[in-house]
Tab-separated table of C-alpha atoms in Angstrom:
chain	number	residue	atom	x	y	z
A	1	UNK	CA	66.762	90.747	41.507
A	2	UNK	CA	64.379	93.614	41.965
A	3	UNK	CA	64.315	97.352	42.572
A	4	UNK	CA	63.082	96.177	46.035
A	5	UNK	CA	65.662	93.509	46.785
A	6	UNK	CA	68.481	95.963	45.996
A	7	UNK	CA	66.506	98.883	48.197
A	8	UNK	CA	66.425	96.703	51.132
A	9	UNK	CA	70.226	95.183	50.494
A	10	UNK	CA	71.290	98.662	50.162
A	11	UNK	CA	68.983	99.632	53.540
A	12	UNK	CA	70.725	96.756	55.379
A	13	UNK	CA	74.005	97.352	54.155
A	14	UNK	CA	73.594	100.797	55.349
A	15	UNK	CA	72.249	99.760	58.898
A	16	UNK	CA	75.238	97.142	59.383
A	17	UNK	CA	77.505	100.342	58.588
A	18	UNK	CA	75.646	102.564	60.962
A	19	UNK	CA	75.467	100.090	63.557
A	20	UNK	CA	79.435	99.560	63.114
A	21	UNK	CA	79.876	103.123	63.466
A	22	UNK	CA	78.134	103.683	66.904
A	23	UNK	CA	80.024	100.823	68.427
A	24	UNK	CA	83.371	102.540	67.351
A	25	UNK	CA	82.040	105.408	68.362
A	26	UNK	CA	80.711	104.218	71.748
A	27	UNK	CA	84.823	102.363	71.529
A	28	UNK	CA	86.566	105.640	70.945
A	29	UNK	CA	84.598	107.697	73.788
A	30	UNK	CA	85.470	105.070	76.142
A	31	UNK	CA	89.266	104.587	75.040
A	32	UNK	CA	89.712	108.876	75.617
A	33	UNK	CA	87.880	108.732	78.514
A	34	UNK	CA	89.885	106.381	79.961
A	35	UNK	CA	92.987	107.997	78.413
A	36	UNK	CA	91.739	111.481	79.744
A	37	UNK	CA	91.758	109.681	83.556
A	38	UNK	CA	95.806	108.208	82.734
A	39	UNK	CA	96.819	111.417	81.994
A	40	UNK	CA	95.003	113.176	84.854
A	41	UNK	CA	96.558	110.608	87.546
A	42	UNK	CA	99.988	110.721	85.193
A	43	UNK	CA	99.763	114.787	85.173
A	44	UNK	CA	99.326	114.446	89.381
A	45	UNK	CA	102.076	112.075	89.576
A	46	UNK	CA	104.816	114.231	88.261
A	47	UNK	CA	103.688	117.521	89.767
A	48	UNK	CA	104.200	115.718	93.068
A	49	UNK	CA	107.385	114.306	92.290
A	50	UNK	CA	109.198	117.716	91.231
A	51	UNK	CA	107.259	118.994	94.362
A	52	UNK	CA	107.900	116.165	96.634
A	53	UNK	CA	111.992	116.998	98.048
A	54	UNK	CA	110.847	120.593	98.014
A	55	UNK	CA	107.927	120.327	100.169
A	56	UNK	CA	109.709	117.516	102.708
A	57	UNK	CA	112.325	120.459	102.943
A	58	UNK	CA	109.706	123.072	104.299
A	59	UNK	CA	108.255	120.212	106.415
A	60	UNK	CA	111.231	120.110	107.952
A	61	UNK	CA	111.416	123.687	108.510
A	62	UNK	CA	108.460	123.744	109.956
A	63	UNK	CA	109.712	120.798	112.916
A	64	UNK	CA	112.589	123.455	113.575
A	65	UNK	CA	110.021	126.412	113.622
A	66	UNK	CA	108.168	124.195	115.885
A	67	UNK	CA	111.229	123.419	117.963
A	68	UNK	CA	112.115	127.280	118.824
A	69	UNK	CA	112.780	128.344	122.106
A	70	UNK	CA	110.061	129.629	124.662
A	71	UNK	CA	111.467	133.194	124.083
A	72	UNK	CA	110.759	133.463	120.276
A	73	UNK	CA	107.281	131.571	120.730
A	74	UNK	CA	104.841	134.057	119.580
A	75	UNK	CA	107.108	134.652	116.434
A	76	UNK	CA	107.547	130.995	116.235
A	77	UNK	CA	103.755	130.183	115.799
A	78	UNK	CA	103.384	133.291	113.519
A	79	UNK	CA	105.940	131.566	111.231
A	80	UNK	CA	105.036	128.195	111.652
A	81	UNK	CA	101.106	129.300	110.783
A	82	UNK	CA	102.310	130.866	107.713
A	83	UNK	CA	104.183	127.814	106.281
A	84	UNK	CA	101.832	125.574	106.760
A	85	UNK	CA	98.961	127.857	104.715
A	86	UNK	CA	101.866	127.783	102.207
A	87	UNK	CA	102.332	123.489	102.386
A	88	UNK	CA	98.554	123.575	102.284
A	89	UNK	CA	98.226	125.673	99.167
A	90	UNK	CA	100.164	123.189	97.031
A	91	UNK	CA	97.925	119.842	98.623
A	92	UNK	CA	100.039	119.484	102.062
A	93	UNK	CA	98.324	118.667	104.941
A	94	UNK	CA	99.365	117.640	108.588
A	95	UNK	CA	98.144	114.086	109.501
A	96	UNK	CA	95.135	114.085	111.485
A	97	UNK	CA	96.175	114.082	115.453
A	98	UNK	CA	95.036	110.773	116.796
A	99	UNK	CA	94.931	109.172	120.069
A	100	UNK	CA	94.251	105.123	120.519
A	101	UNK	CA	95.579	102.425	117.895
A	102	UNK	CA	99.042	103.235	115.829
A	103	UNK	CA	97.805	103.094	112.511
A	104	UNK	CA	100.546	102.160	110.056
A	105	UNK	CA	99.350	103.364	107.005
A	106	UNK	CA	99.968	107.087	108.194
A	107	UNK	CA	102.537	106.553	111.446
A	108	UNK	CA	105.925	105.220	111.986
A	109	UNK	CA	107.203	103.735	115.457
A	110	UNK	CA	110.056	105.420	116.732
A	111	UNK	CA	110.189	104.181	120.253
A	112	UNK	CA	107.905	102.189	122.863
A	113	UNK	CA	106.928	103.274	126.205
A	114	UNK	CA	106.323	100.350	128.935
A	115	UNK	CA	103.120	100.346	130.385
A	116	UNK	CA	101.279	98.056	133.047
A	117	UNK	CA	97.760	98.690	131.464
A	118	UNK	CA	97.149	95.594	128.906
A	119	UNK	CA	94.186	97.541	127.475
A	120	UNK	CA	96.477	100.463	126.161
A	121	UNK	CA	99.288	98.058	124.281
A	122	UNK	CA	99.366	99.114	120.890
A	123	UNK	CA	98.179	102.335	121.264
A	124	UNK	CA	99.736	105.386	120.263
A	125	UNK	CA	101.619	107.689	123.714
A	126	UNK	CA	103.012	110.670	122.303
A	127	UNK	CA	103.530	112.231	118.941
A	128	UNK	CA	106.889	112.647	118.614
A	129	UNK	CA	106.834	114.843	115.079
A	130	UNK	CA	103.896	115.742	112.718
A	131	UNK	CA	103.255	113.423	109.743
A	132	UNK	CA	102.211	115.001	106.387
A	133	UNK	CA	100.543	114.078	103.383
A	134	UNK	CA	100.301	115.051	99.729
A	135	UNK	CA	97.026	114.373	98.820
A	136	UNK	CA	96.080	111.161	99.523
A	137	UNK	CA	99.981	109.881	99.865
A	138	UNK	CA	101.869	110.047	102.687
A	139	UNK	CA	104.836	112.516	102.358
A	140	UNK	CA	106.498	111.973	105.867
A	141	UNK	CA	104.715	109.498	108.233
A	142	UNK	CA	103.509	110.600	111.711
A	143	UNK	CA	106.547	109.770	114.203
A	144	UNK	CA	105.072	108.257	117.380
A	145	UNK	CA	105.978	106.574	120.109
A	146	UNK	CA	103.348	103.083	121.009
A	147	UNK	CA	102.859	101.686	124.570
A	148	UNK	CA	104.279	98.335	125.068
A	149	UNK	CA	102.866	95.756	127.774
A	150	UNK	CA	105.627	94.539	129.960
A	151	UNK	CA	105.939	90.919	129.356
């Protein structure tokens, strides 16, 4: 074999290694990366479950707030502003008022309300009590009441 032949073996060898080395590479960057995302998601998870009965709690404080006499009102709303900037701070928000179609994803039926218009069955009457959500997951449903078409 000559000087050449072993040059170019030794060239090849060394390209087949190098090759083999950006595809782990390429593997490994990939396999954190997608790690890194678990983690992020897994990290989001459990901050919301240790959160979770302690932010239902001051949801619920804020439906009594909400709930105060006509007397108190101005004191009321003061109060009721001020918890909600603090559910906010820590990814609580109020689900989005909505008239027309109940929408289950975010709303929960508590009653029905007879109506005579066919056009309006299914739709949403009257919030009964705010929904929330924590992040993108509902923490309490929106609590609604649907009109019903008299059979």
């Amino acid at each position: 074999m000559s000087e050449l032949q072993t040059i170019q073996e030794d060239l090849a060898g060394l390209l087949d290694l190098f090759r083999r080395r950006l595809l782990t590479d390429r593997e490994n960057r990939e396999a954190t990366a997608a790690l890194s995302e678990q983690l992020g998601w897994m990290r989001q998870s459990m901050e919301g479950a240790a959160l979770r009965p302690l932010l239902y709690d001051l949801v619920l404080l804020a439906d009594r707030i909400e709930s105060v006499d006509e007397a108190d009102t101005d004191f009321a709303k003061s109060l009721h502003a001020e918890l909600l900037a603090v559910l906010e701070k820590y990814g609580v928000a109020p689900v989005a008022r909505q008239d027309g179609p109940f929408d289950p994803e975010v709303q929960e039926v508590l009653s029905t309300v007879i109506t005579e218009d066919g056009g309006r069955h299914g739709e949403v009457a009257r919030i009964v009590r705010n929904g929330y959500l924590l992040g993108d997951r509902v923490l309490r449903p929106q609590q609604v009441q649907v009109y019903m078409c008299r059979p």
